[in-house]
PDB file of C-alpha atoms in Angstrom:
ATOM      1  CA  GLN A  15      96.844 105.455  36.410  1.00 78.00           C
ATOM      2  CA  LEU A  16      96.050 108.717  34.649  1.00 83.00           C
ATOM      3  CA  CYS A  17      94.021 106.929  31.970  1.00 85.00           C
ATOM      4  CA  ARG A  18      92.103 105.009  34.624  1.00 85.00           C
ATOM      5  CA  HIS A  19      91.502 108.174  36.668  1.00 86.00           C
ATOM      6  CA  LEU A  20      90.145 110.143  33.692  1.00 89.00           C
ATOM      7  CA  SER A  21      88.034 107.239  32.448  1.00 89.00           C
ATOM      8  CA  GLU A  22      86.464 106.720  35.869  1.00 90.00           C
ATOM      9  CA  ARG A  23      85.405 110.368  35.813  1.00 92.00           C
ATOM     10  CA  GLY A  24      83.530 110.023  32.549  1.00 92.00           C
ATOM     11  CA  HIS A  25      86.138 111.119  30.026  1.00 91.00           C
ATOM     12  CA  GLU A  26      86.582 109.161  26.815  1.00 92.00           C
ATOM     13  CA  VAL A  27      90.203 108.069  26.976  1.00 92.00           C
ATOM     14  CA  ILE A  28      92.322 106.425  24.331  1.00 93.00           C
ATOM     15  CA  GLY A  29      95.660 105.379  25.710  1.00 90.00           C
ATOM     16  CA  THR A  30      98.712 104.573  23.668  1.00 91.00           C
ATOM     17  CA  TYR A  31     101.585 102.273  24.470  1.00 89.00           C
ATOM     18  CA  HIS A  32     104.822 101.366  22.760  1.00 91.00           C
ATOM     19  CA  THR A  33     105.553  97.736  23.628  1.00 86.00           C
ATOM     20  CA  ASN A  34     103.836  96.862  26.912  1.00 80.00           C
ATOM     21  CA  ARG A  35     100.060  96.986  26.706  1.00 80.00           C
ATOM     22  CA  PRO A  36      98.692  98.199  30.049  1.00 77.00           C
ATOM     23  CA  GLY A  37      95.218  96.682  29.627  1.00 80.00           C
ATOM     24  CA  VAL A  38      93.347  99.402  31.516  1.00 78.00           C
ATOM     25  CA  GLU A  39      89.698  98.460  31.864  1.00 80.00           C
ATOM     26  CA  SER A  40      87.289 100.722  29.936  1.00 79.00           C
ATOM     27  CA  VAL A  41      90.150 102.477  28.133  1.00 85.00           C
ATOM     28  CA  ALA A  42      90.715 101.916  24.424  1.00 87.00           C
ATOM     29  CA  GLU A  43      94.375 101.343  23.656  1.00 89.00           C
ATOM     30  CA  ARG A  44      96.448 101.820  20.517  1.00 91.00           C
ATOM     31  CA  GLN A  45     100.015 100.758  19.882  1.00 93.00           C
ATOM     32  CA  LEU A  46     102.163 103.747  18.962  1.00 95.00           C
ATOM     33  CA  ASP A  47     105.833 104.340  18.284  1.00 97.00           C
ATOM     34  CA  ILE A  48     106.279 108.097  18.709  1.00 97.00           C
ATOM     35  CA  THR A  49     109.533 107.989  16.735  1.00 97.00           C
ATOM     36  CA  ASN A  50     107.533 106.972  13.655  1.00 98.00           C
ATOM     37  CA  ASN A  51     106.139 110.234  12.260  1.00 97.00           C
ATOM     38  CA  GLN A  52     103.709 108.574   9.824  1.00 98.00           C
ATOM     39  CA  GLN A  53     102.295 106.356  12.540  1.00 97.00           C
ATOM     40  CA  VAL A  54     101.864 109.286  14.947  1.00 98.00           C
ATOM     41  CA  ASN A  55     100.056 111.299  12.249  1.00 98.00           C
ATOM     42  CA  ALA A  56      97.815 108.351  11.349  1.00 97.00           C
ATOM     43  CA  VAL A  57      96.859 107.574  14.951  1.00 97.00           C
ATOM     44  CA  LEU A  58      96.143 111.182  15.932  1.00 97.00           C
ATOM     45  CA  SER A  59      94.249 111.856  12.696  1.00 96.00           C
ATOM     46  CA  SER A  60      92.053 108.803  13.252  1.00 96.00           C
ATOM     47  CA  ILE A  61      91.358 109.691  16.896  1.00 94.00           C
ATOM     48  CA  ASN A  62      91.143 113.498  16.485  1.00 95.00           C
ATOM     49  CA  PRO A  63      91.439 114.095  20.243  1.00 96.00           C
ATOM     50  CA  ASP A  64      90.530 117.237  22.158  1.00 95.00           C
ATOM     51  CA  ILE A  65      93.785 117.008  24.093  1.00 96.00           C
ATOM     52  CA  VAL A  66      96.929 114.892  24.032  1.00 97.00           C
ATOM     53  CA  ILE A  67      98.806 114.159  27.231  1.00 95.00           C
ATOM     54  CA  HIS A  68     102.309 113.350  26.045  1.00 96.00           C
ATOM     55  CA  ALA A  69     103.949 111.211  28.697  1.00 92.00           C
ATOM     56  CA  ALA A  70     106.097 108.987  26.483  1.00 94.00           C
ATOM     57  CA  ALA A  71     109.841 109.219  27.050  1.00 94.00           C
ATOM     58  CA  ILE A  72     112.895 107.326  28.099  1.00 92.00           C
ATOM     59  CA  VAL A  73     112.964 108.522  31.693  1.00 88.00           C
ATOM     60  CA  ASP A  74     115.806 106.404  33.051  1.00 88.00           C
ATOM     61  CA  ALA A  75     118.617 108.961  33.317  1.00 90.00           C
ATOM     62  CA  ASP A  76     121.258 106.230  33.386  1.00 91.00           C
ATOM     63  CA  LYS A  77     119.928 104.694  30.150  1.00 94.00           C
ATOM     64  CA  CYS A  78     119.936 108.131  28.541  1.00 95.00           C
ATOM     65  CA  GLU A  79     123.618 108.503  29.414  1.00 96.00           C
ATOM     66  CA  THR A  80     124.558 105.093  28.005  1.00 97.00           C
ATOM     67  CA  ALA A  81     122.319 105.380  24.915  1.00 97.00           C
ATOM     68  CA  PRO A  82     122.145 109.114  24.144  1.00 98.00           C
ATOM     69  CA  LYS A  83     121.164 108.647  20.491  1.00 98.00           C
ATOM     70  CA  ARG A  84     118.140 106.594  21.507  1.00 97.00           C
ATOM     71  CA  ALA A  85     117.277 109.138  24.214  1.00 98.00           C
ATOM     72  CA  TRP A  86     117.331 112.022  21.724  1.00 98.00           C
ATOM     73  CA  GLU A  87     115.369 110.001  19.159  1.00 98.00           C
ATOM     74  CA  THR A  88     112.611 109.172  21.642  1.00 97.00           C
ATOM     75  CA  ASN A  89     112.512 112.206  23.905  1.00 98.00           C
ATOM     76  CA  LEU A  90     113.007 114.925  21.302  1.00 98.00           C
ATOM     77  CA  LYS A  91     112.169 113.481  17.880  1.00 98.00           C
ATOM     78  CA  GLY A  92     109.193 111.647  19.386  1.00 98.00           C
ATOM     79  CA  THR A  93     107.971 114.868  20.969  1.00 98.00           C
ATOM     80  CA  GLU A  94     108.433 116.713  17.673  1.00 98.00           C
ATOM     81  CA  ASN A  95     106.310 114.054  15.944  1.00 98.00           C
ATOM     82  CA  VAL A  96     103.562 114.286  18.569  1.00 98.00           C
ATOM     83  CA  VAL A  97     103.534 118.088  18.512  1.00 98.00           C
ATOM     84  CA  ARG A  98     103.451 118.303  14.704  1.00 98.00           C
ATOM     85  CA  ALA A  99     100.572 115.802  14.602  1.00 98.00           C
ATOM     86  CA  CYS A 100      98.733 117.856  17.249  1.00 98.00           C
ATOM     87  CA  GLU A 101      99.224 120.948  15.080  1.00 98.00           C
ATOM     88  CA  LEU A 102      97.747 119.088  12.095  1.00 97.00           C
ATOM     89  CA  VAL A 103      94.586 118.089  13.977  1.00 97.00           C
ATOM     90  CA  ARG A 104      94.523 121.367  15.968  1.00 97.00           C
ATOM     91  CA  THR A 105      94.506 119.784  19.403  1.00 97.00           C
ATOM     92  CA  LYS A 106      96.011 120.882  22.698  1.00 97.00           C
ATOM     93  CA  VAL A 107      99.066 119.124  24.104  1.00 98.00           C
ATOM     94  CA  VAL A 108     100.272 118.596  27.655  1.00 97.00           C
ATOM     95  CA  LEU A 109     103.917 117.566  27.978  1.00 97.00           C
ATOM     96  CA  LEU A 110     105.026 115.750  31.084  1.00 94.00           C
ATOM     97  CA  SER A 111     108.536 116.988  31.735  1.00 95.00           C
ATOM     98  CA  SER A 112     110.937 116.781  34.647  1.00 91.00           C
ATOM     99  CA  SER A 113     112.859 118.744  37.241  1.00 88.00           C
ATOM    100  CA  PHE A 114     115.962 117.324  35.549  1.00 90.00           C
ATOM    101  CA  VAL A 115     115.784 120.410  33.309  1.00 95.00           C
ATOM    102  CA  PHE A 116     117.387 122.230  36.261  1.00 93.00           C
ATOM    103  CA  SER A 117     120.935 121.916  37.566  1.00 92.00           C
ATOM    104  CA  GLY A 118     119.921 120.773  41.044  1.00 86.00           C
ATOM    105  CA  SER A 119     122.082 123.401  42.711  1.00 89.00           C
ATOM    106  CA  ALA A 120     119.222 125.560  44.044  1.00 86.00           C
ATOM    107  CA  PHE A 121     117.008 124.802  47.013  1.00 84.00           C
ATOM    108  CA  GLN A 122     113.840 125.523  45.077  1.00 84.00           C
ATOM    109  CA  TYR A 123     112.839 126.197  41.487  1.00 86.00           C
ATOM    110  CA  VAL A 124     109.923 128.080  39.995  1.00 88.00           C
ATOM    111  CA  GLU A 125     108.531 128.131  36.483  1.00 88.00           C
ATOM    112  CA  SER A 126     110.808 130.996  35.425  1.00 91.00           C
ATOM    113  CA  SER A 127     114.001 129.518  36.889  1.00 92.00           C
ATOM    114  CA  PRO A 128     116.776 129.148  34.319  1.00 95.00           C
ATOM    115  CA  ARG A 129     117.020 125.655  32.907  1.00 96.00           C
ATOM    116  CA  LYS A 130     120.478 124.107  33.048  1.00 96.00           C
ATOM    117  CA  PRO A 131     120.347 120.329  32.817  1.00 96.00           C
ATOM    118  CA  GLY A 132     123.233 118.256  34.083  1.00 94.00           C
ATOM    119  CA  ASN A 133     122.687 115.123  32.030  1.00 95.00           C
ATOM    120  CA  VAL A 134     121.428 113.816  28.689  1.00 97.00           C
ATOM    121  CA  TYR A 135     117.940 113.119  30.034  1.00 96.00           C
ATOM    122  CA  GLY A 136     117.577 116.716  31.215  1.00 96.00           C
ATOM    123  CA  GLU A 137     118.946 118.028  27.920  1.00 98.00           C
ATOM    124  CA  THR A 138     116.363 116.024  25.962  1.00 98.00           C
ATOM    125  CA  LYS A 139     113.565 117.315  28.175  1.00 98.00           C
ATOM    126  CA  VAL A 140     114.686 120.944  27.710  1.00 98.00           C
ATOM    127  CA  ALA A 141     114.632 120.423  23.939  1.00 98.00           C
ATOM    128  CA  ALA A 142     111.201 118.755  24.175  1.00 98.00           C
ATOM    129  CA  GLU A 143     109.878 121.671  26.241  1.00 98.00           C
ATOM    130  CA  ASP A 144     111.205 124.118  23.640  1.00 98.00           C
ATOM    131  CA  THR A 145     109.432 122.168  20.899  1.00 98.00           C
ATOM    132  CA  VAL A 146     106.133 122.411  22.776  1.00 98.00           C
ATOM    133  CA  CYS A 147     106.611 126.118  23.550  1.00 97.00           C
ATOM    134  CA  ASP A 148     107.356 126.888  19.891  1.00 97.00           C
ATOM    135  CA  ALA A 149     104.306 124.982  18.612  1.00 97.00           C
ATOM    136  CA  ASP A 150     101.331 126.693  17.040  1.00 96.00           C
ATOM    137  CA  ILE A 151      98.823 125.092  19.433  1.00 97.00           C
ATOM    138  CA  GLU A 152      97.671 125.527  23.003  1.00 97.00           C
ATOM    139  CA  SER A 153     100.023 123.703  25.324  1.00 97.00           C
ATOM    140  CA  LEU A 154     100.995 123.067  28.897  1.00 96.00           C
ATOM    141  CA  ILE A 155     104.227 121.733  30.343  1.00 96.00           C
ATOM    142  CA  VAL A 156     104.007 119.917  33.656  1.00 93.00           C
ATOM    143  CA  ARG A 157     107.263 119.178  35.432  1.00 90.00           C
ATOM    144  CA  ILE A 158     106.665 116.261  37.712  1.00 82.00           C
ATOM    145  CA  ASP A 159     109.332 115.474  40.235  1.00 66.00           C
ATOM    146  CA  GLN A 160     110.013 112.007  41.531  1.00 57.00           C
ATOM    147  CA  PRO A 161     106.773 110.221  40.620  1.00 56.00           C
ATOM    148  CA  TYR A 162     106.396 107.279  42.917  1.00 52.00           C
ATOM    149  CA  GLY A 163     104.313 104.211  43.599  1.00 58.00           C
ATOM    150  CA  TRP A 164     104.548 100.523  42.841  1.00 60.00           C
ATOM    151  CA  SER A 165     104.801  99.440  39.226  1.00 62.00           C
ATOM    152  CA  THR A 166     102.550  96.852  37.699  1.00 65.00           C
ATOM    153  CA  ASP A 167     103.705  93.854  35.665  1.00 65.00           C
ATOM    154  CA  TRP A 168     103.898  95.801  32.377  1.00 59.00           C
ATOM    155  CA  GLN A 169     105.834  98.810  33.728  1.00 60.00           C
ATOM    156  CA  SER A 170     109.474  99.387  34.509  1.00 65.00           C
ATOM    157  CA  ASP A 171     110.413 100.091  38.113  1.00 68.00           C
ATOM    158  CA  SER A 172     109.120 103.261  39.736  1.00 63.00           C
ATOM    159  CA  MET A 173     111.523 105.680  41.370  1.00 59.00           C
ATOM    160  CA  VAL A 174     110.774 104.165  44.798  1.00 64.00           C
ATOM    161  CA  GLU A 175     111.501 100.641  43.551  1.00 71.00           C
ATOM    162  CA  TRP A 176     114.662 101.829  41.801  1.00 67.00           C
ATOM    163  CA  VAL A 177     115.958 103.360  45.057  1.00 69.00           C
ATOM    164  CA  PHE A 178     115.107 100.214  47.045  1.00 69.00           C
ATOM    165  CA  LYS A 179     116.919  98.004  44.538  1.00 76.00           C
ATOM    166  CA  ARG A 180     119.977 100.279  44.518  1.00 74.00           C
ATOM    167  CA  LEU A 181     120.084 100.276  48.333  1.00 76.00           C
ATOM    168  CA  ASP A 182     119.657  96.511  48.380  1.00 78.00           C
ATOM    169  CA  GLU A 183     122.680  96.179  46.063  1.00 81.00           C
ATOM    170  CA  GLU A 184     124.897  98.080  48.530  1.00 69.00           C
TER     171      GLU A 184
END
């Protein structure tokens, strides 16, 4: 949706995907495995973007708990690869993070609230945020909470669909 939105407003957008090609009209797409450092460097060097919006991650908290090694490899090592490639081509990076970096015990959080994740997913996102903050490039971290909507045929379930399915199983 973000690629479509930016493209419709006149921005040149090159989207990347790991296994499921979205097929967004008027958006060039490149296959990319962010855990492959050489591939990340090659793709970003060939594109030389003005900005990279890094949204790739394993976001299913349950999957992160059952496959922590894979979660760390994708969410941290993948972020390190993207950030290092951005440093090489001197481009800005925006990291999409999560409210899972917080414990969940407070009513409200602000940017300066202490991060204290309660699960593997949150831990990987804290480490990814630290990687972005320590980088030698302009950056922005956006913590989105509970993105919702209906998935398309190439996407995994959205948070809303996940909740409906869990309730339906009860």
